[in-house]
Amino acid sequence: MNEVFEHRGLRAAIPMLLVGLLVLVAPGCQALNGGGAGPEDVPPPVRTAVAKHEKPSGRRPGVVNIDTEQGLNSTRAAGTGIVMDPAGLVLTNNHVIQGATTIKGTDTDNRRSYTAQIVGYDRQSDVAVIRLFGASGLKAAVFGDPSSTGVGDPVTAVGNAGGKGGTPTVVTGKVTSLDQTVTARDDSDGTSERLTGMIETSAPIRPGDSGGPLLNTRGRVIGINTAASASFTVGKSKPKGTHRGYAIPSDRALAIARQIARGQASATVHIGRTAMLGVKVRSSDTQGAQVVEVVPGTPADEAGVPVGATIISLGGAAVDSPTTLTGLMLAHHPGETVRLEWFTGQGARMAASLRLADGPPQ
């Protein structure tokens, strides 16, 4: 199992007022959301390959264009989803809906748009499930067995490239490697994650393709497009400029999605709405999470947590880093009361009990 570094930016991030494109990668790769970076930020070989291979999707049932608004950041983002059942359960990447305050899903078969709600998500595995309100009779995708996939097999990637909506775009390639590990970075917020067991392909996927299906020659979904890179050198076999796309094997993504649909929370799976504290934090010079911004009107603001404070405890559990704080928050839900402890910039130890608000997914 080789390790590569790719951006997972296959979500297209779109500033509220300035429409652009984002990319999918990991430290070397982008997440595939649409928006954020402009076309000049996509390496020319990728743009050329996409223009050459894109074509109408034909009958590719089960593909959903996802559009989100991130109210706290005043941005929009776009990605792709896969219909799991006719009643409107949709599988996608967690980074497609991360930070979303509103979500809209458009089924590309019936062309109808639906308001969507998050059922649950797994940040560690980058898998999420949303429900399209009022949906019925949708054409569900057909899933295949990724274990039967081999290096050299032809594959097709379908998605909402560029976050443009409408008919899904289709690009083709081959499986170039299996069981890959990527460290995926989302350029929209700088977050990163380590994903294992990925399918590597030469299909020129783009921002906006995140969460879309990777299909075998029978049209079965064998992977969920999640990350890509186009301009990195990894050994002699992969010269600079070689496009690499990465997909989560469909059996692994489906296992998590079905757990979410059953409402079974775990150490990594969060079910339902997300609790919000109302702070943005970074690593502290000492142990803890240092507050760099307090969102007005949130529980942290009302409790008097100042910028520059270092959070050291939440709900009686020690906080030694921003990652720990995020993990602890995911164990809670809106409306719960927790005790928060912090040091001020002057070293005074403070504490308050606060009621967690309803916030966007992490």
GROMACS .gro file of C-alpha atoms in nm:
model
  362
    1MET     CA    1   0.000   0.000   0.000
    2ASN     CA    2   0.167   0.316  -0.122
    3GLU     CA    3   0.105   0.658   0.025
    4VAL     CA    4   0.042   0.953  -0.202
    5PHE     CA    5  -0.064   1.305  -0.122
    6GLU     CA    6  -0.368   1.444  -0.299
    7HIS     CA    7  -0.617   1.727  -0.268
    8ARG     CA    8  -0.969   1.602  -0.203
    9GLY     CA    9  -1.119   1.924  -0.339
   10LEU     CA   10  -1.371   1.767  -0.573
   11ARG     CA   11  -1.633   1.986  -0.411
   12ALA     CA   12  -1.676   2.308  -0.605
   13ALA     CA   13  -1.656   2.594  -0.359
   14ILE     CA   14  -1.825   2.908  -0.480
   15PRO     CA   15  -1.796   3.242  -0.298
   16MET     CA   16  -2.143   3.391  -0.236
   17LEU     CA   17  -2.082   3.679  -0.473
   18LEU     CA   18  -1.799   3.551  -0.692
   19VAL     CA   19  -1.874   3.229  -0.877
   20GLY     CA   20  -1.566   3.019  -0.942
   21LEU     CA   21  -1.437   2.662  -0.929
   22LEU     CA   22  -1.272   2.461  -0.654
   23VAL     CA   23  -1.062   2.148  -0.692
   24LEU     CA   24  -1.033   1.789  -0.547
   25VAL     CA   25  -0.690   1.693  -0.396
   26ALA     CA   26  -0.464   1.569  -0.099
   27PRO     CA   27  -0.125   1.730   0.017
   28GLY     CA   28  -0.086   1.693  -0.331
   29CYS     CA   29  -0.465   1.606  -0.356
   30GLN     CA   30  -0.774   1.826  -0.363
   31ALA     CA   31  -1.126   1.750  -0.253
   32LEU     CA   32  -1.363   1.762  -0.547
   33ASN     CA   33  -1.606   2.037  -0.457
   34GLY     CA   34  -1.685   2.297  -0.719
   35GLY     CA   35  -1.588   2.661  -0.666
   36GLY     CA   36  -1.319   2.872  -0.497
   37ALA     CA   37  -1.025   2.844  -0.731
   38GLY     CA   38  -1.054   2.970  -1.085
   39PRO     CA   39  -0.994   2.771  -1.404
   40GLU     CA   40  -0.637   2.896  -1.412
   41ASP     CA   41  -0.573   2.695  -1.096
   42VAL     CA   42  -0.656   2.367  -1.270
   43PRO     CA   43  -0.345   2.233  -1.449
   44PRO     CA   44  -0.386   2.256  -1.831
   45PRO     CA   45  -0.347   1.879  -1.880
   46VAL     CA   46  -0.657   1.824  -1.668
   47ARG     CA   47  -0.864   2.085  -1.849
   48THR     CA   48  -0.763   1.941  -2.187
   49ALA     CA   49  -0.842   1.585  -2.081
   50VAL     CA   50  -1.183   1.685  -1.948
   51ALA     CA   51  -1.272   1.876  -2.263
   52LYS     CA   52  -1.173   1.577  -2.471
   53HIS     CA   53  -1.360   1.311  -2.274
   54GLU     CA   54  -1.669   1.487  -2.140
   55LYS     CA   55  -1.992   1.383  -2.307
   56PRO     CA   56  -2.363   1.362  -2.224
   57SER     CA   57  -2.426   1.111  -1.950
   58GLY     CA   58  -2.700   0.917  -2.129
   59ARG     CA   59  -2.891   0.686  -1.896
   60ARG     CA   60  -2.692   0.708  -1.573
   61PRO     CA   61  -2.969   0.676  -1.312
   62GLY     CA   62  -2.913   0.770  -0.951
   63VAL     CA   63  -2.697   1.084  -0.984
   64VAL     CA   64  -2.783   1.396  -0.779
   65ASN     CA   65  -2.635   1.744  -0.815
   66ILE     CA   66  -2.578   1.888  -0.467
   67ASP     CA   67  -2.566   2.261  -0.393
   68THR     CA   68  -2.497   2.401  -0.047
   69GLU     CA   69  -2.479   2.737   0.123
   70GLN     CA   70  -2.236   2.787   0.408
   71GLY     CA   71  -2.393   3.075   0.594
   72LEU     CA   72  -2.119   3.115   0.853
   73ASN     CA   73  -1.855   3.158   0.582
   74SER     CA   74  -2.078   3.335   0.325
   75THR     CA   75  -1.985   3.081   0.058
   76ARG     CA   76  -2.155   2.826  -0.163
   77ALA     CA   77  -2.034   2.485  -0.269
   78ALA     CA   78  -2.141   2.213  -0.509
   79GLY     CA   79  -2.083   1.842  -0.539
   80THR     CA   80  -2.248   1.517  -0.640
   81GLY     CA   81  -2.449   1.243  -0.471
   82ILE     CA   82  -2.570   0.890  -0.547
   83VAL     CA   83  -2.931   0.782  -0.491
   84MET     CA   84  -2.940   0.486  -0.250
   85ASP     CA   85  -3.316   0.428  -0.255
   86PRO     CA   86  -3.628   0.562  -0.432
   87ALA     CA   87  -3.739   0.750  -0.116
   88GLY     CA   88  -3.452   0.999  -0.142
   89LEU     CA   89  -3.159   0.873   0.064
   90VAL     CA   90  -2.843   0.999  -0.105
   91LEU     CA   91  -2.482   0.894  -0.047
   92THR     CA   92  -2.207   1.156  -0.086
   93ASN     CA   93  -1.875   1.270   0.061
   94ASN     CA   94  -1.877   1.437   0.401
   95HIS     CA   95  -1.666   1.722   0.267
   96VAL     CA   96  -1.942   1.801   0.014
   97ILE     CA   97  -2.186   1.894   0.294
   98GLN     CA   98  -1.931   2.006   0.556
   99GLY     CA   99  -2.021   2.349   0.692
  100ALA     CA  100  -2.352   2.359   0.503
  101THR     CA  101  -2.636   2.559   0.652
  102THR     CA  102  -2.872   2.477   0.363
  103ILE     CA  103  -2.858   2.190   0.113
  104LYS     CA  104  -3.040   2.139  -0.217
  105GLY     CA  105  -3.031   1.820  -0.420
  106THR     CA  106  -3.140   1.797  -0.783
  107ASP     CA  107  -3.215   1.452  -0.918
  108THR     CA  108  -3.070   1.442  -1.268
  109ASP     CA  109  -3.326   1.188  -1.390
  110ASN     CA  110  -3.649   1.372  -1.306
  111ARG     CA  111  -3.484   1.720  -1.298
  112ARG     CA  112  -3.660   1.803  -0.972
  113SER     CA  113  -3.488   1.992  -0.692
  114TYR     CA  114  -3.542   1.907  -0.326
  115THR     CA  115  -3.449   2.060   0.006
  116ALA     CA  116  -3.217   1.816   0.180
  117GLN     CA  117  -3.137   1.736   0.541
  118ILE     CA  118  -2.831   1.559   0.675
  119VAL     CA  119  -2.904   1.213   0.812
  120GLY     CA  120  -2.551   1.159   0.941
  121TYR     CA  121  -2.185   1.156   0.849
  122ASP     CA  122  -1.844   1.004   0.917
  123ARG     CA  123  -1.569   1.267   0.901
  124GLN     CA  124  -1.292   1.008   0.927
  125SER     CA  125  -1.409   0.809   0.625
  126ASP     CA  126  -1.544   1.115   0.435
  127VAL     CA  127  -1.890   0.961   0.392
  128ALA     CA  128  -2.227   1.130   0.446
  129VAL     CA  129  -2.594   1.056   0.385
  130ILE     CA  130  -2.859   1.319   0.313
  131ARG     CA  131  -3.235   1.287   0.260
  132LEU     CA  132  -3.424   1.469  -0.015
  133PHE     CA  133  -3.753   1.593   0.133
  134GLY     CA  134  -4.063   1.493  -0.062
  135ALA     CA  135  -3.876   1.261  -0.296
  136SER     CA  136  -4.035   0.936  -0.411
  137GLY     CA  137  -3.997   0.700  -0.700
  138LEU     CA  138  -3.638   0.803  -0.769
  139LYS     CA  139  -3.416   0.581  -0.983
  140ALA     CA  140  -3.158   0.432  -0.751
  141ALA     CA  141  -2.805   0.358  -0.862
  142VAL     CA  142  -2.691  -0.002  -0.894
  143PHE     CA  143  -2.386  -0.089  -0.685
  144GLY     CA  144  -2.122  -0.342  -0.783
  145ASP     CA  145  -1.845  -0.532  -0.606
  146PRO     CA  146  -1.521  -0.329  -0.609
  147SER     CA  147  -1.319  -0.638  -0.507
  148SER     CA  148  -1.363  -0.767  -0.862
  149THR     CA  149  -1.193  -0.454  -1.000
  150GLY     CA  150  -0.836  -0.490  -1.124
  151VAL     CA  151  -0.557  -0.262  -1.242
  152GLY     CA  152  -0.610  -0.172  -1.607
  153ASP     CA  153  -0.989  -0.206  -1.596
  154PRO     CA  154  -1.173   0.076  -1.776
  155VAL     CA  155  -1.387   0.300  -1.554
  156THR     CA  156  -1.624   0.593  -1.597
  157ALA     CA  157  -1.666   0.883  -1.352
  158VAL     CA  158  -1.994   1.078  -1.346
  159GLY     CA  159  -2.048   1.404  -1.164
  160ASN     CA  160  -2.132   1.770  -1.133
  161ALA     CA  161  -1.802   1.893  -1.277
  162GLY     CA  162  -1.747   2.263  -1.209
  163GLY     CA  163  -2.064   2.276  -1.000
  164LYS     CA  164  -2.257   2.378  -1.312
  165GLY     CA  165  -2.556   2.150  -1.254
  166GLY     CA  166  -2.769   2.014  -1.536
  167THR     CA  167  -2.677   1.693  -1.715
  168PRO     CA  168  -2.394   1.514  -1.537
  169THR     CA  169  -2.056   1.511  -1.708
  170VAL     CA  170  -1.885   1.182  -1.789
  171VAL     CA  171  -1.511   1.113  -1.807
  172THR     CA  172  -1.333   0.786  -1.867
  173GLY     CA  173  -1.004   0.629  -1.765
  174LYS     CA  174  -0.853   0.314  -1.622
  175VAL     CA  175  -0.779   0.178  -1.277
  176THR     CA  176  -0.411   0.252  -1.218
  177SER     CA  177  -0.368   0.121  -0.864
  178LEU     CA  178  -0.562  -0.026  -0.570
  179ASP     CA  179  -0.550   0.003  -0.191
  180GLN     CA  180  -0.394   0.348  -0.198
  181THR     CA  181  -0.355   0.582   0.101
  182VAL     CA  182  -0.400   0.953   0.045
  183THR     CA  183  -0.378   1.255   0.269
  184ALA     CA  184  -0.653   1.475   0.130
  185ARG     CA  185  -0.659   1.850   0.179
  186ASP     CA  186  -0.960   2.072   0.121
  187ASP     CA  187  -0.827   2.402  -0.016
  188SER     CA  188  -1.145   2.583   0.086
  189ASP     CA  189  -1.065   2.560   0.458
  190GLY     CA  190  -0.721   2.399   0.485
  191THR     CA  191  -0.848   2.087   0.662
  192SER     CA  192  -0.698   1.750   0.574
  193GLU     CA  193  -0.766   1.385   0.637
  194ARG     CA  194  -0.599   1.051   0.573
  195LEU     CA  195  -0.801   0.809   0.360
  196THR     CA  196  -0.700   0.447   0.308
  197GLY     CA  197  -0.792   0.167   0.068
  198MET     CA  198  -0.864   0.404  -0.219
  199ILE     CA  199  -0.907   0.311  -0.585
  200GLU     CA  200  -0.669   0.514  -0.804
  201THR     CA  201  -0.774   0.593  -1.161
  202SER     CA  202  -0.666   0.803  -1.459
  203ALA     CA  203  -1.019   0.942  -1.508
  204PRO     CA  204  -0.984   1.325  -1.521
  205ILE     CA  205  -1.233   1.412  -1.246
  206ARG     CA  206  -1.280   1.777  -1.155
  207PRO     CA  207  -1.408   2.003  -0.878
  208GLY     CA  208  -1.778   1.934  -0.831
  209ASP     CA  209  -1.734   1.559  -0.894
  210SER     CA  210  -1.693   1.476  -0.523
  211GLY     CA  211  -1.945   1.220  -0.409
  212GLY     CA  212  -2.022   1.105  -0.765
  213PRO     CA  213  -2.011   0.745  -0.888
  214LEU     CA  214  -1.714   0.562  -1.035
  215LEU     CA  215  -1.863   0.298  -1.267
  216ASN     CA  216  -1.735  -0.027  -1.414
  217THR     CA  217  -1.811  -0.135  -1.769
  218ARG     CA  218  -2.148  -0.277  -1.657
  219GLY     CA  219  -2.256   0.061  -1.520
  220ARG     CA  220  -2.229  -0.054  -1.157
  221VAL     CA  221  -2.103   0.183  -0.890
  222ILE     CA  222  -1.769   0.053  -0.761
  223GLY     CA  223  -1.642   0.374  -0.599
  224ILE     CA  224  -1.725   0.721  -0.471
  225ASN     CA  225  -1.507   0.990  -0.636
  226THR     CA  226  -1.336   1.179  -0.355
  227ALA     CA  227  -0.996   1.326  -0.444
  228ALA     CA  228  -0.766   1.401  -0.735
  229SER     CA  229  -0.433   1.542  -0.838
  230ALA     CA  230  -0.276   1.622  -1.171
  231SER     CA  231   0.074   1.756  -1.126
  232PHE     CA  232   0.277   1.553  -0.879
  233THR     CA  233   0.571   1.316  -0.916
  234VAL     CA  234   0.551   0.985  -0.727
  235GLY     CA  235   0.838   0.762  -0.839
  236LYS     CA  236   0.946   0.681  -1.192
  237SER     CA  237   0.614   0.523  -1.287
  238LYS     CA  238   0.416   0.846  -1.235
  239PRO     CA  239   0.582   1.141  -1.407
  240LYS     CA  240   0.480   1.498  -1.339
  241GLY     CA  241   0.152   1.582  -1.506
  242THR     CA  242  -0.002   1.235  -1.470
  243HIS     CA  243  -0.363   1.270  -1.358
  244ARG     CA  244  -0.470   1.068  -1.059
  245GLY     CA  245  -0.822   1.036  -0.925
  246TYR     CA  246  -0.918   0.858  -0.604
  247ALA     CA  247  -1.242   0.687  -0.509
  248ILE     CA  248  -1.364   0.525  -0.188
  249PRO     CA  249  -1.461   0.162  -0.267
  250SER     CA  250  -1.840   0.142  -0.283
  251ASP     CA  251  -1.875  -0.153  -0.044
  252ARG     CA  252  -1.697   0.040   0.231
  253ALA     CA  253  -1.894   0.359   0.167
  254LEU     CA  254  -2.223   0.164   0.160
  255ALA     CA  255  -2.150  -0.011   0.489
  256ILE     CA  256  -2.106   0.328   0.658
  257ALA     CA  257  -2.407   0.475   0.477
  258ARG     CA  258  -2.632   0.190   0.591
  259GLN     CA  259  -2.510   0.233   0.948
  260ILE     CA  260  -2.603   0.602   0.923
  261ALA     CA  261  -2.945   0.516   0.774
  262ARG     CA  262  -3.009   0.284   1.072
  263GLY     CA  263  -2.929   0.571   1.309
  264GLN     CA  264  -2.637   0.392   1.471
  265ALA     CA  265  -2.386   0.646   1.604
  266SER     CA  266  -2.030   0.541   1.686
  267ALA     CA  267  -1.693   0.691   1.769
  268THR     CA  268  -1.668   0.817   1.409
  269VAL     CA  269  -2.031   0.830   1.290
  270HIS     CA  270  -2.248   1.127   1.390
  271ILE     CA  271  -2.625   1.097   1.352
  272GLY     CA  272  -2.861   1.391   1.306
  273ARG     CA  273  -2.806   1.760   1.362
  274THR     CA  274  -2.468   1.899   1.466
  275ALA     CA  275  -2.411   2.088   1.790
  276MET     CA  276  -2.237   2.425   1.770
  277LEU     CA  277  -2.020   2.598   2.028
  278GLY     CA  278  -1.951   2.907   1.819
  279VAL     CA  279  -1.572   2.933   1.810
  280LYS     CA  280  -1.300   2.889   1.550
  281VAL     CA  281  -0.986   2.747   1.703
  282ARG     CA  282  -0.627   2.657   1.624
  283SER     CA  283  -0.350   2.466   1.798
  284SER     CA  284  -0.220   2.633   2.111
  285ASP     CA  285   0.144   2.683   2.216
  286THR     CA  286   0.041   2.480   2.519
  287GLN     CA  287  -0.216   2.199   2.527
  288GLY     CA  288  -0.566   2.303   2.434
  289ALA     CA  289  -0.751   2.477   2.151
  290GLN     CA  290  -0.687   2.850   2.111
  291VAL     CA  291  -0.986   3.063   2.013
  292VAL     CA  292  -0.919   3.282   1.709
  293GLU     CA  293  -1.279   3.386   1.642
  294VAL     CA  294  -1.607   3.389   1.836
  295VAL     CA  295  -1.927   3.389   1.629
  296PRO     CA  296  -2.169   3.654   1.759
  297GLY     CA  297  -2.487   3.526   1.922
  298THR     CA  298  -2.357   3.172   1.975
  299PRO     CA  299  -2.326   2.984   2.307
  300ALA     CA  300  -1.955   3.068   2.337
  301ASP     CA  301  -2.026   3.436   2.280
  302GLU     CA  302  -2.305   3.440   2.538
  303ALA     CA  303  -2.080   3.261   2.789
  304GLY     CA  304  -1.815   3.531   2.749
  305VAL     CA  305  -1.542   3.319   2.588
  306PRO     CA  306  -1.294   3.574   2.446
  307VAL     CA  307  -1.069   3.561   2.141
  308GLY     CA  308  -0.728   3.447   2.262
  309ALA     CA  309  -0.870   3.208   2.522
  310THR     CA  310  -0.748   2.848   2.530
  311ILE     CA  311  -1.022   2.586   2.572
  312ILE     CA  312  -0.901   2.304   2.799
  313SER     CA  313  -1.216   2.106   2.881
  314LEU     CA  314  -1.560   2.027   2.737
  315GLY     CA  315  -1.819   1.826   2.927
  316GLY     CA  316  -1.560   1.713   3.179
  317ALA     CA  317  -1.325   1.573   2.912
  318ALA     CA  318  -0.981   1.727   2.856
  319VAL     CA  319  -0.919   1.921   2.534
  320ASP     CA  320  -0.558   1.899   2.418
  321SER     CA  321  -0.603   2.007   2.054
  322PRO     CA  322  -0.859   2.141   1.805
  323THR     CA  323  -0.906   1.786   1.675
  324THR     CA  324  -0.996   1.663   2.022
  325LEU     CA  325  -1.245   1.947   2.065
  326THR     CA  326  -1.412   1.859   1.734
  327GLY     CA  327  -1.436   1.494   1.833
  328LEU     CA  328  -1.592   1.581   2.168
  329MET     CA  329  -1.843   1.814   2.003
  330LEU     CA  330  -1.954   1.539   1.762
  331ALA     CA  331  -2.059   1.329   2.062
  332HIS     CA  332  -2.315   1.598   2.156
  333HIS     CA  333  -2.631   1.734   1.994
  334PRO     CA  334  -2.806   2.072   1.982
  335GLY     CA  335  -2.991   2.157   2.302
  336GLU     CA  336  -2.757   1.970   2.537
  337THR     CA  337  -2.594   2.159   2.824
  338VAL     CA  338  -2.219   2.113   2.873
  339ARG     CA  339  -1.955   2.265   3.095
  340LEU     CA  340  -1.676   2.450   2.916
  341GLU     CA  341  -1.345   2.547   3.077
  342TRP     CA  342  -1.080   2.779   2.938
  343PHE     CA  343  -0.780   2.994   3.025
  344THR     CA  344  -0.795   3.359   2.932
  345GLY     CA  345  -0.503   3.525   2.756
  346GLN     CA  346  -0.397   3.655   3.098
  347GLY     CA  347  -0.391   3.305   3.246
  348ALA     CA  348  -0.712   3.315   3.449
  349ARG     CA  349  -0.905   2.988   3.458
  350MET     CA  350  -1.274   3.031   3.369
  351ALA     CA  351  -1.573   2.800   3.332
  352ALA     CA  352  -1.936   2.820   3.225
  353SER     CA  353  -2.229   2.588   3.154
  354LEU     CA  354  -2.379   2.655   2.814
  355ARG     CA  355  -2.654   2.515   2.595
  356LEU     CA  356  -2.526   2.400   2.256
  357ALA     CA  357  -2.686   2.553   1.950
  358ASP     CA  358  -2.778   2.399   1.613
  359GLY     CA  359  -2.489   2.431   1.370
  360PRO     CA  360  -2.354   2.308   1.034
  361PRO     CA  361  -2.197   1.962   0.995
  362GLN     CA  362  -1.829   1.928   1.074
   0.00000   0.00000   0.00000
